[in-house]
mmCIF file of C-alpha atoms in Angstrom:
data_model
loop_
_atom_site.group_PDB
_atom_site.id
_atom_site.type_symbol
_atom_site.label_atom_id
_atom_site.label_comp_id
_atom_site.label_asym_id
_atom_site.label_seq_id
_atom_site.Cartn_x
_atom_site.Cartn_y
_atom_site.Cartn_z
ATOM 1 C CA MET A 1 0.000 0.000 0.000
ATOM 2 C CA ILE A 2 1.450 3.347 -1.045
ATOM 3 C CA TYR A 3 1.485 5.931 1.726
ATOM 4 C CA ASN A 4 0.778 9.042 -0.317
ATOM 5 C CA GLU A 5 0.298 12.273 1.638
ATOM 6 C CA ARG A 6 -1.545 14.044 -1.182
ATOM 7 C CA ILE A 7 -4.073 11.217 -1.570
ATOM 8 C CA ILE A 8 -4.706 11.172 2.181
ATOM 9 C CA LYS A 9 -5.085 14.962 2.322
ATOM 10 C CA GLU A 10 -7.602 15.041 -0.541
ATOM 11 C CA ALA A 11 -9.527 12.074 0.866
ATOM 12 C CA LYS A 12 -9.811 13.730 4.290
ATOM 13 C CA ALA A 13 -11.005 16.926 2.639
ATOM 14 C CA GLY A 14 -13.750 15.015 0.843
ATOM 15 C CA GLU A 15 -12.240 15.662 -2.590
ATOM 16 C CA LEU A 16 -11.346 12.038 -3.222
ATOM 17 C CA GLU A 17 -12.866 8.648 -2.378
ATOM 18 C CA VAL A 18 -10.347 5.838 -1.844
ATOM 19 C CA HIS A 19 -11.148 2.124 -1.695
ATOM 20 C CA PHE A 20 -8.421 -0.448 -1.106
ATOM 21 C CA MET A 21 -8.172 -4.135 -2.011
ATOM 22 C CA PRO A 22 -4.804 -5.942 -1.836
ATOM 23 C CA ALA A 23 -3.526 -7.954 -4.778
ATOM 24 C CA GLU A 24 -2.540 -10.707 -2.325
ATOM 25 C CA GLY A 25 -5.195 -11.115 0.339
ATOM 26 C CA PHE A 26 -3.917 -14.300 1.991
ATOM 27 C CA ALA A 27 -0.564 -14.285 3.769
ATOM 28 C CA TYR A 28 1.449 -15.001 6.898
ATOM 29 C CA ASP A 29 1.400 -12.434 9.727
ATOM 30 C CA SER A 30 4.837 -11.155 8.694
ATOM 31 C CA GLU A 31 3.473 -10.405 5.217
ATOM 32 C CA TYR A 32 0.395 -8.608 6.548
ATOM 33 C CA VAL A 33 2.773 -6.323 8.449
ATOM 34 C CA VAL A 34 4.251 -5.250 5.109
ATOM 35 C CA MET A 35 0.872 -5.131 3.375
ATOM 36 C CA TYR A 36 -0.659 -2.889 6.037
ATOM 37 C CA PRO A 37 2.173 -0.732 7.520
ATOM 38 C CA ALA A 38 1.618 0.257 11.144
ATOM 39 C CA LYS A 39 2.507 3.916 10.459
ATOM 40 C CA ASN A 40 -0.352 4.335 7.988
ATOM 41 C CA ASP A 41 -3.515 6.266 8.792
ATOM 42 C CA TYR A 42 -6.413 4.094 7.582
ATOM 43 C CA ASP A 43 -9.342 6.323 8.553
ATOM 44 C CA PHE A 44 -9.097 8.250 5.280
ATOM 45 C CA LEU A 45 -10.149 5.129 3.354
ATOM 46 C CA LYS A 46 -13.758 4.763 2.279
ATOM 47 C CA SER A 47 -13.512 0.972 2.474
ATOM 48 C CA VAL A 48 -10.980 -1.846 2.790
ATOM 49 C CA PHE A 49 -11.783 -5.158 1.077
ATOM 50 C CA PHE A 50 -10.429 -8.461 2.397
ATOM 51 C CA TRP A 51 -10.375 -11.919 0.833
ATOM 52 C CA GLY A 52 -11.480 -13.747 3.977
ATOM 53 C CA LYS A 53 -12.290 -13.504 7.652
ATOM 54 C CA ASN A 54 -8.755 -14.343 8.837
ATOM 55 C CA SER A 55 -7.111 -11.415 7.060
ATOM 56 C CA LEU A 56 -9.929 -9.117 8.173
ATOM 57 C CA GLY A 57 -9.530 -10.378 11.739
ATOM 58 C CA TRP A 58 -5.792 -9.709 11.634
ATOM 59 C CA PHE A 59 -6.426 -6.112 10.593
ATOM 60 C CA VAL A 60 -8.989 -5.525 13.347
ATOM 61 C CA LYS A 61 -6.587 -6.930 15.941
ATOM 62 C CA ASN A 62 -3.402 -5.216 14.770
ATOM 63 C CA ARG A 63 -4.417 -1.945 13.079
ATOM 64 C CA ASN A 64 -6.628 0.971 14.068
ATOM 65 C CA ILE A 65 -9.569 2.328 12.122
ATOM 66 C CA ASP A 66 -12.439 4.264 13.708
ATOM 67 C CA ASP A 67 -15.268 2.884 11.604
ATOM 68 C CA THR A 68 -15.052 -0.926 11.322
ATOM 69 C CA GLU A 69 -18.040 -0.852 8.932
ATOM 70 C CA LYS A 70 -15.471 0.138 6.324
ATOM 71 C CA LEU A 71 -13.903 -3.327 6.584
ATOM 72 C CA ILE A 72 -15.584 -5.709 4.121
ATOM 73 C CA GLN A 73 -15.051 -9.433 3.545
ATOM 74 C CA ALA A 74 -15.326 -9.480 -0.241
ATOM 75 C CA GLY A 75 -13.609 -12.788 -1.058
ATOM 76 C CA TYR A 76 -10.979 -13.952 -3.541
ATOM 77 C CA SER A 77 -11.737 -12.112 -6.775
ATOM 78 C CA ARG A 78 -11.090 -15.169 -8.972
ATOM 79 C CA LEU A 79 -13.200 -17.553 -6.910
ATOM 80 C CA PRO A 80 -16.520 -17.433 -8.832
ATOM 81 C CA ILE A 81 -14.894 -17.606 -12.268
ATOM 82 C CA ALA A 82 -12.388 -20.338 -11.411
ATOM 83 C CA THR A 83 -15.114 -22.421 -9.792
ATOM 84 C CA ALA A 84 -17.257 -22.194 -12.922
ATOM 85 C CA TYR A 85 -14.533 -23.459 -15.275
ATOM 86 C CA SER A 86 -14.900 -27.032 -13.986
ATOM 87 C CA GLU A 87 -18.502 -26.991 -15.215
ATOM 88 C CA VAL A 88 -17.994 -25.515 -18.687
ATOM 89 C CA VAL A 89 -14.582 -26.840 -19.816
ATOM 90 C CA LYS A 90 -14.093 -30.321 -21.239
ATOM 91 C CA LYS A 91 -10.998 -32.013 -19.843
ATOM 92 C CA ASP A 92 -8.289 -33.187 -22.266
ATOM 93 C CA THR A 93 -7.197 -36.592 -20.941
ATOM 94 C CA LYS A 94 -3.986 -36.445 -22.996
ATOM 95 C CA LYS A 95 -2.767 -33.071 -21.706
ATOM 96 C CA VAL A 96 -0.401 -32.753 -18.732
ATOM 97 C CA GLY A 97 0.094 -29.292 -17.274
ATOM 98 C CA PHE A 98 3.445 -28.205 -15.843
ATOM 99 C CA ILE A 99 3.625 -25.024 -13.770
ATOM 100 C CA GLY A 100 6.568 -22.790 -14.681
ATOM 101 C CA ARG A 101 8.157 -21.649 -11.416
ATOM 102 C CA PHE A 102 11.524 -20.357 -12.637
ATOM 103 C CA PRO A 103 11.503 -16.541 -12.403
ATOM 104 C CA ALA A 104 14.991 -16.513 -10.840
ATOM 105 C CA VAL A 105 16.918 -18.877 -13.139
ATOM 106 C CA ASN A 106 14.916 -17.855 -16.238
ATOM 107 C CA ASP A 107 14.348 -14.163 -15.565
ATOM 108 C CA LEU A 108 12.169 -12.287 -18.043
ATOM 109 C CA TYR A 109 14.423 -9.228 -17.873
ATOM 110 C CA LYS A 110 17.575 -11.363 -18.238
ATOM 111 C CA ARG A 111 19.004 -10.321 -14.870
ATOM 112 C CA SER A 112 21.820 -12.517 -13.592
ATOM 113 C CA VAL A 113 21.483 -14.765 -10.553
ATOM 114 C CA MET A 114 24.148 -12.619 -8.887
ATOM 115 C CA SER A 115 21.946 -9.545 -9.214
ATOM 116 C CA PHE A 116 19.223 -11.208 -7.133
ATOM 117 C CA TYR A 117 21.689 -11.616 -4.282
ATOM 118 C CA LEU A 118 23.208 -8.146 -4.507
ATOM 119 C CA VAL A 119 19.877 -6.326 -4.550
ATOM 120 C CA GLU A 120 19.022 -7.638 -1.066
ATOM 121 C CA GLU A 121 20.113 -5.542 1.894
ATOM 122 C CA LEU A 122 19.298 -8.046 4.634
ATOM 123 C CA ALA A 123 21.073 -11.367 5.174
ATOM 124 C CA GLU A 124 17.685 -12.996 5.836
ATOM 125 C CA ASN A 125 16.496 -12.070 2.354
ATOM 126 C CA ARG A 126 19.704 -13.372 0.772
ATOM 127 C CA TYR A 127 19.057 -16.752 2.386
ATOM 128 C CA LYS A 128 15.537 -16.661 0.981
ATOM 129 C CA THR A 129 17.022 -15.984 -2.454
ATOM 130 C CA MET A 130 19.354 -18.952 -2.015
ATOM 131 C CA ALA A 131 16.391 -21.137 -1.039
ATOM 132 C CA ARG A 132 14.455 -19.990 -4.113
ATOM 133 C CA LEU A 133 17.372 -20.730 -6.444
ATOM 134 C CA ASP A 134 17.957 -24.116 -4.816
ATOM 135 C CA ALA A 135 14.353 -25.173 -5.445
ATOM 136 C CA GLU A 136 14.329 -23.884 -9.033
ATOM 137 C CA SER A 137 17.661 -25.525 -9.977
ATOM 138 C CA LYS A 138 16.550 -28.923 -8.679
ATOM 139 C CA ALA A 139 13.136 -28.589 -10.266
ATOM 140 C CA ILE A 140 14.201 -27.822 -13.821
ATOM 141 C CA ASN A 141 16.343 -30.970 -13.858
ATOM 142 C CA ALA A 142 13.399 -33.022 -12.555
ATOM 143 C CA TYR A 143 11.089 -31.453 -15.149
ATOM 144 C CA LEU A 144 13.420 -32.505 -17.949
ATOM 145 C CA ASP A 145 13.545 -36.083 -16.610
ATOM 146 C CA PHE A 146 9.761 -36.061 -16.340
ATOM 147 C CA PHE A 147 9.371 -34.744 -19.911
ATOM 148 C CA GLU A 148 11.491 -37.602 -21.248
ATOM 149 C CA LYS A 149 9.444 -40.238 -19.439
ATOM 150 C CA ILE A 150 6.156 -38.738 -20.646
ATOM 151 C CA ILE A 151 7.354 -38.633 -24.257
ATOM 152 C CA GLN A 152 8.766 -42.175 -24.140
ATOM 153 C CA GLN A 153 6.098 -43.937 -22.060
ATOM 154 C CA THR A 154 2.832 -42.195 -22.995
ATOM 155 C CA ASP A 155 1.067 -40.413 -25.822
ATOM 156 C CA TYR A 156 0.393 -37.331 -23.671
ATOM 157 C CA THR A 157 1.073 -33.730 -24.617
ATOM 158 C CA ILE A 158 3.183 -31.579 -22.271
ATOM 159 C CA SER A 159 1.690 -28.141 -21.644
ATOM 160 C CA LEU A 160 4.008 -25.744 -19.801
ATOM 161 C CA ARG A 161 2.605 -22.510 -18.427
ATOM 162 C CA PRO A 162 5.570 -20.262 -17.504
ATOM 163 C CA HIS A 163 5.591 -17.917 -14.539
ATOM 164 C CA PRO A 164 4.696 -14.356 -15.661
ATOM 165 C CA ASN A 165 8.262 -13.217 -14.897
ATOM 166 C CA GLU A 166 9.913 -15.858 -17.075
ATOM 167 C CA ASN A 167 11.579 -15.441 -20.465
ATOM 168 C CA LEU A 168 9.396 -17.421 -22.895
ATOM 169 C CA ASN A 169 12.050 -17.524 -25.606
ATOM 170 C CA THR A 170 14.146 -19.888 -23.494
ATOM 171 C CA TYR A 171 11.657 -22.697 -24.031
ATOM 172 C CA ALA A 172 11.997 -22.633 -27.823
ATOM 173 C CA ALA A 173 14.581 -25.428 -27.484
ATOM 174 C CA LEU A 174 11.992 -27.736 -25.896
ATOM 175 C CA LYS A 175 9.440 -26.905 -28.572
ATOM 176 C CA LYS A 176 12.021 -27.746 -31.219
ATOM 177 C CA LYS A 177 12.932 -31.010 -29.472
ATOM 178 C CA TYR A 178 9.417 -32.341 -28.807
ATOM 179 C CA GLY A 179 7.438 -30.686 -31.591
ATOM 180 C CA GLU A 180 3.650 -30.960 -31.346
ATOM 181 C CA ARG A 181 3.846 -32.842 -28.075
ATOM 182 C CA PHE A 182 5.122 -29.760 -26.262
ATOM 183 C CA GLU A 183 3.335 -26.427 -25.948
ATOM 184 C CA ILE A 184 3.892 -23.147 -24.153
ATOM 185 C CA ASN A 185 0.522 -22.203 -22.728
ATOM 186 C CA ASN A 186 -0.392 -18.533 -22.681
ATOM 187 C CA ASP A 187 -4.183 -18.781 -22.444
ATOM 188 C CA PHE A 188 -6.184 -15.929 -21.022
ATOM 189 C CA ASP A 189 -6.781 -17.589 -17.664
ATOM 190 C CA VAL A 190 -4.696 -20.043 -15.633
ATOM 191 C CA ALA A 191 -7.807 -21.699 -14.176
ATOM 192 C CA GLU A 192 -9.150 -22.439 -17.647
ATOM 193 C CA TRP A 193 -5.810 -24.016 -18.587
ATOM 194 C CA MET A 194 -5.827 -26.143 -15.426
ATOM 195 C CA SER A 195 -9.405 -27.265 -16.023
ATOM 196 C CA GLU A 196 -8.339 -28.681 -19.405
ATOM 197 C CA CYS A 197 -5.467 -30.802 -18.047
ATOM 198 C CA ARG A 198 -5.633 -34.383 -16.769
ATOM 199 C CA ALA A 199 -3.227 -33.352 -13.979
ATOM 200 C CA ILE A 200 -0.990 -30.473 -12.928
ATOM 201 C CA VAL A 201 2.681 -31.086 -12.071
ATOM 202 C CA GLY A 202 5.088 -28.647 -10.454
ATOM 203 C CA LEU A 203 6.654 -26.977 -7.463
ATOM 204 C CA ALA A 204 4.482 -25.735 -4.613
ATOM 205 C CA SER A 205 2.418 -22.809 -5.850
ATOM 206 C CA SER A 206 -0.568 -20.760 -4.744
ATOM 207 C CA SER A 207 -2.090 -21.653 -8.119
ATOM 208 C CA TYR A 208 -2.963 -25.010 -6.517
ATOM 209 C CA ILE A 209 -5.990 -23.108 -5.227
ATOM 210 C CA ASP A 210 -7.205 -22.693 -8.803
ATOM 211 C CA ALA A 211 -6.513 -26.373 -9.493
ATOM 212 C CA TYR A 212 -8.659 -27.265 -6.478
ATOM 213 C CA LEU A 213 -11.471 -25.024 -7.710
ATOM 214 C CA VAL A 214 -11.489 -26.647 -11.169
ATOM 215 C CA LYS A 215 -11.141 -30.167 -9.653
ATOM 216 C CA THR A 216 -7.859 -31.064 -11.349
ATOM 217 C CA PRO A 217 -5.411 -33.253 -9.361
ATOM 218 C CA VAL A 218 -1.966 -31.829 -8.540
ATOM 219 C CA ILE A 219 1.318 -33.747 -8.316
ATOM 220 C CA CYS A 220 3.833 -31.672 -6.343
ATOM 221 C CA LEU A 221 7.559 -32.442 -6.740
ATOM 222 C CA ASP A 222 8.873 -30.722 -3.595
ATOM 223 C CA VAL A 223 9.295 -33.901 -1.499
ATOM 224 C CA LEU A 224 10.864 -35.709 -4.443
ATOM 225 C CA LEU A 225 13.370 -32.858 -4.809
ATOM 226 C CA GLY A 226 13.984 -32.442 -1.085
ATOM 227 C CA SER A 227 13.104 -28.764 -1.457
ATOM 228 C CA SER A 228 10.149 -28.498 0.950
ATOM 229 C CA LYS A 229 12.231 -26.849 3.677
ATOM 230 C CA SER A 230 13.803 -24.280 1.363
ATOM 231 C CA THR A 231 10.423 -23.590 -0.249
ATOM 232 C CA LEU A 232 8.850 -22.701 3.094
ATOM 233 C CA GLN A 233 11.857 -20.531 3.875
ATOM 234 C CA PHE A 234 11.163 -18.154 0.992
ATOM 235 C CA ASP A 235 7.359 -18.471 1.097
ATOM 236 C CA PRO A 236 5.881 -19.828 4.373
ATOM 237 C CA GLY A 237 2.345 -19.482 3.043
ATOM 238 C CA LEU A 238 2.933 -22.398 0.656
ATOM 239 C CA GLU A 239 2.720 -24.722 3.661
ATOM 240 C CA TRP A 240 -1.036 -24.950 3.074
ATOM 241 C CA MET A 241 -0.554 -25.979 -0.557
ATOM 242 C CA TYR A 242 0.964 -29.292 0.538
ATOM 243 C CA GLU A 243 -2.501 -30.176 1.844
ATOM 244 C CA SER A 244 -3.957 -30.059 -1.682
ATOM 245 C CA CYS A 245 -1.663 -32.305 -3.715
ATOM 246 C CA TYR A 246 0.082 -35.641 -4.113
ATOM 247 C CA LEU A 247 3.684 -35.681 -2.821
ATOM 248 C CA PRO A 248 5.510 -38.554 -4.548
ATOM 249 C CA GLU A 249 9.022 -39.455 -3.365
ATOM 250 C CA THR A 250 10.371 -40.550 -6.766
ATOM 251 C CA ILE A 251 9.848 -39.736 -10.448
ATOM 252 C CA GLU A 252 8.612 -43.300 -10.943
ATOM 253 C CA GLU A 253 5.945 -42.810 -8.268
ATOM 254 C CA ALA A 254 4.970 -39.510 -9.874
ATOM 255 C CA MET A 255 4.598 -41.242 -13.250
ATOM 256 C CA GLN A 256 2.378 -43.926 -11.707
ATOM 257 C CA LEU A 257 0.099 -41.195 -10.394
ATOM 258 C CA LEU A 258 0.102 -39.346 -13.698
ATOM 259 C CA VAL A 259 -1.017 -42.334 -15.788
ATOM 260 C CA GLN A 260 -3.664 -43.431 -13.274
ATOM 261 C CA GLU A 261 -7.120 -43.180 -14.788
ATOM 262 C CA ASN A 262 -9.503 -40.823 -12.976
ATOM 263 C CA LEU A 263 -6.915 -39.731 -10.419
ATOM 264 C CA PRO A 264 -8.954 -37.880 -7.754
ATOM 265 C CA PRO A 265 -7.849 -34.431 -6.527
ATOM 266 C CA VAL A 266 -6.462 -34.127 -2.987
ATOM 267 C CA ALA A 267 -8.082 -31.731 -0.527
ATOM 268 C CA LYS A 268 -7.322 -32.335 3.149
ATOM 269 C CA GLN A 269 -9.542 -30.686 5.723
ATOM 270 C CA ARG A 270 -6.935 -28.089 6.639
ATOM 271 C CA PHE A 271 -6.859 -26.897 3.033
ATOM 272 C CA VAL A 272 -10.648 -26.885 2.734
ATOM 273 C CA ASP A 273 -10.790 -24.782 5.918
ATOM 274 C CA LEU A 274 -8.285 -22.395 4.347
ATOM 275 C CA ILE A 275 -10.582 -21.855 1.363
ATOM 276 C CA GLU A 276 -13.587 -21.340 3.638
ATOM 277 C CA ASN A 277 -11.836 -18.892 5.984
ATOM 278 C CA ASP A 278 -9.416 -17.010 3.728
ATOM 279 C CA PHE A 279 -10.978 -16.959 0.276
ATOM 280 C CA LYS A 280 -14.755 -16.712 0.669
ATOM 281 C CA GLY A 281 -16.564 -13.415 1.029
ATOM 282 C CA ASN A 282 -20.058 -12.512 2.128
ATOM 283 C CA SER A 283 -21.330 -13.064 -1.415
ATOM 284 C CA GLU A 284 -20.483 -15.533 -4.182
ATOM 285 C CA LEU A 285 -20.167 -12.614 -6.580
ATOM 286 C CA VAL A 286 -17.031 -10.861 -5.372
ATOM 287 C CA PHE A 287 -17.052 -7.959 -7.802
ATOM 288 C CA ASP A 288 -20.712 -7.337 -7.027
ATOM 289 C CA THR A 289 -19.756 -6.780 -3.387
ATOM 290 C CA VAL A 290 -16.973 -4.389 -4.366
ATOM 291 C CA THR A 291 -18.912 -2.356 -6.944
ATOM 292 C CA ASP A 292 -21.983 -2.069 -4.711
ATOM 293 C CA LYS A 293 -19.838 -0.452 -2.032
ATOM 294 C CA ILE A 294 -18.107 1.889 -4.451
ATOM 295 C CA MET A 295 -21.419 2.956 -6.012
ATOM 296 C CA GLU A 296 -23.007 3.811 -2.657
ATOM 297 C CA THR A 297 -21.912 7.420 -3.028
ATOM 298 C CA PRO A 298 -23.857 9.069 -5.907
ATOM 299 C CA ARG A 299 -21.732 10.885 -8.448
ATOM 300 C CA LYS A 300 -22.895 13.378 -11.056
ATOM 301 C CA ASN A 301 -21.837 12.724 -14.610
ATOM 302 C CA SER A 302 -19.506 15.268 -16.140
ATOM 303 C CA PRO A 303 -19.471 16.289 -19.833
ATOM 304 C CA LEU A 304 -15.749 15.518 -19.724
ATOM 305 C CA ASP A 305 -16.298 11.884 -18.716
ATOM 306 C CA GLY A 306 -16.794 10.769 -22.315
ATOM 307 C CA LEU A 307 -13.653 12.545 -23.492
ATOM 308 C CA TYR A 308 -11.667 11.106 -20.602
ATOM 309 C CA LEU A 309 -12.848 7.567 -21.424
ATOM 310 C CA LEU A 310 -12.055 8.031 -25.107
ATOM 311 C CA GLY A 311 -8.580 9.299 -24.222
ATOM 312 C CA MET A 312 -7.957 6.254 -22.031
ATOM 313 C CA HIS A 313 -9.017 3.895 -24.832
ATOM 314 C CA VAL A 314 -6.755 5.648 -27.329
ATOM 315 C CA PHE A 315 -3.824 5.496 -24.923
ATOM 316 C CA ASP A 316 -4.424 1.803 -24.086
ATOM 317 C CA MET A 317 -4.723 0.830 -27.735
ATOM 318 C CA ALA A 318 -1.611 2.769 -28.723
ATOM 319 C CA LEU A 319 0.419 1.162 -25.932
ATOM 320 C CA ALA A 320 -0.904 -2.332 -26.700
ATOM 321 C CA THR A 321 -0.197 -1.875 -30.423
ATOM 322 C CA ARG A 322 3.351 -0.726 -29.733
ATOM 323 C CA HIS A 323 4.066 -3.804 -27.643
ATOM 324 C CA LYS A 324 2.405 -6.149 -30.123
ATOM 325 C CA ILE A 325 4.588 -4.791 -32.931
ATOM 326 C CA LYS A 326 7.737 -4.972 -30.818
ATOM 327 C CA LYS A 327 6.678 -8.389 -29.402
ATOM 328 C CA ASN A 328 7.813 -7.290 -25.981
ATOM 329 C CA THR A 329 7.333 -10.303 -23.709
ATOM 330 C CA ALA A 330 7.503 -7.982 -20.713
ATOM 331 C CA LEU A 331 3.757 -7.631 -21.180
ATOM 332 C CA GLN A 332 3.057 -11.321 -21.759
ATOM 333 C CA PHE A 333 0.988 -11.321 -18.568
ATOM 334 C CA ASP A 334 -0.645 -7.951 -19.279
ATOM 335 C CA PHE A 335 -3.605 -9.111 -21.342
ATOM 336 C CA SER A 336 -4.752 -6.393 -23.709
ATOM 337 C CA TYR A 337 -8.429 -5.645 -24.195
ATOM 338 C CA TYR A 338 -7.687 -5.256 -27.902
ATOM 339 C CA TYR A 339 -5.362 -8.173 -28.647
ATOM 340 C CA HIS A 340 -6.336 -10.871 -26.148
ATOM 341 C CA PRO A 341 -9.972 -11.768 -26.825
ATOM 342 C CA LEU A 342 -11.777 -13.644 -24.075
ATOM 343 C CA SER A 343 -12.249 -17.374 -24.515
ATOM 344 C CA LEU A 344 -15.698 -18.752 -25.321
ATOM 345 C CA ASN A 345 -15.703 -20.480 -21.935
ATOM 346 C CA LEU A 346 -15.093 -17.236 -20.066
ATOM 347 C CA LYS A 347 -17.791 -15.485 -22.105
ATOM 348 C CA ALA A 348 -20.244 -18.230 -21.134
ATOM 349 C CA ILE A 349 -19.308 -17.823 -17.471
ATOM 350 C CA ALA A 350 -19.701 -14.030 -17.668
ATOM 351 C CA GLN A 351 -23.152 -14.477 -19.194
ATOM 352 C CA ARG A 352 -24.122 -16.854 -16.393
ATOM 353 C CA ILE A 353 -22.988 -14.341 -13.750
ATOM 354 C CA ARG A 354 -24.975 -11.553 -15.439
ATOM 355 C CA LYS A 355 -28.122 -13.690 -15.342
ATOM 356 C CA LYS A 356 -27.588 -14.394 -11.661
ATOM 357 C CA LEU A 357 -27.158 -10.679 -10.959
ATOM 358 C CA ARG A 358 -30.396 -9.851 -12.801
ATOM 359 C CA ALA A 359 -32.246 -12.576 -10.928
ATOM 360 C CA GLU A 360 -31.147 -11.136 -7.608
#
């Protein structure tokens, strides 16, 4: 959260209405401390949206705000859409999804490994960097072994979805090696991709939540790699993800799981409780909760609104066109309204949500 004196001043003077919703609404206590700095004055906010009751409870206990009615449990913004994918997407029984988790060893901006160490001021963060690199280095070798076994022992297709901060060009060598049986997935939505796959394979990731929502089983390689300890060192919150996946001890065991027909997803009670307490809001329609709150305060239309909107569209299209021409992969995760059309599945889900809104 940016502590901006001008924004606070204008909000207190009634010249500006500020609503806040964090990009990451589920975290460890140490991460909430960073997300909601103690020095900040929160009374100037019109509302604060939380994913679940645990994060809201942490704020009430550890931060001060005069009007607690401003604190709203809205839910995980992707929850209703991700949940719906399992109902509208047909699963491809020949497609195996691999999660790309290599932003350090395959950096999008081509920064060296050394630079990740030198940018950290604290020794604690350098050890976290070392833990991250340890997990990634072991994992890429295991992925390559896994790819070979899949190609040799099955007729499956390997679908790799890189981390947003990865350099996609690096994987051209694998595409050249395996041809049509290897793809780099860059679909509009990660949950839609997961719903298509027979299983998801990879390092511990918060995207396991999406896999759970679309009912696709997950095979996690952390135990096999011996990287569980280092993983929790750089991201303690991933501890919960181990409750939602298979944890094979060898590649052979992982392969046995992968080829098993109708492999059921894993969801231990602790993980189910996490979803209930940290990702569900007061309504199934998360954005409805948010927009209703924002629209509570009537606003008069201005003749300049149309010009402002037109200017924004022109700017967005110009920027998107520039990057499309230059093929700048730095925006590979920045889906353009103009050049990344929504999938038919997502359109069907959006239509379903609209009908539900009208019915209510």
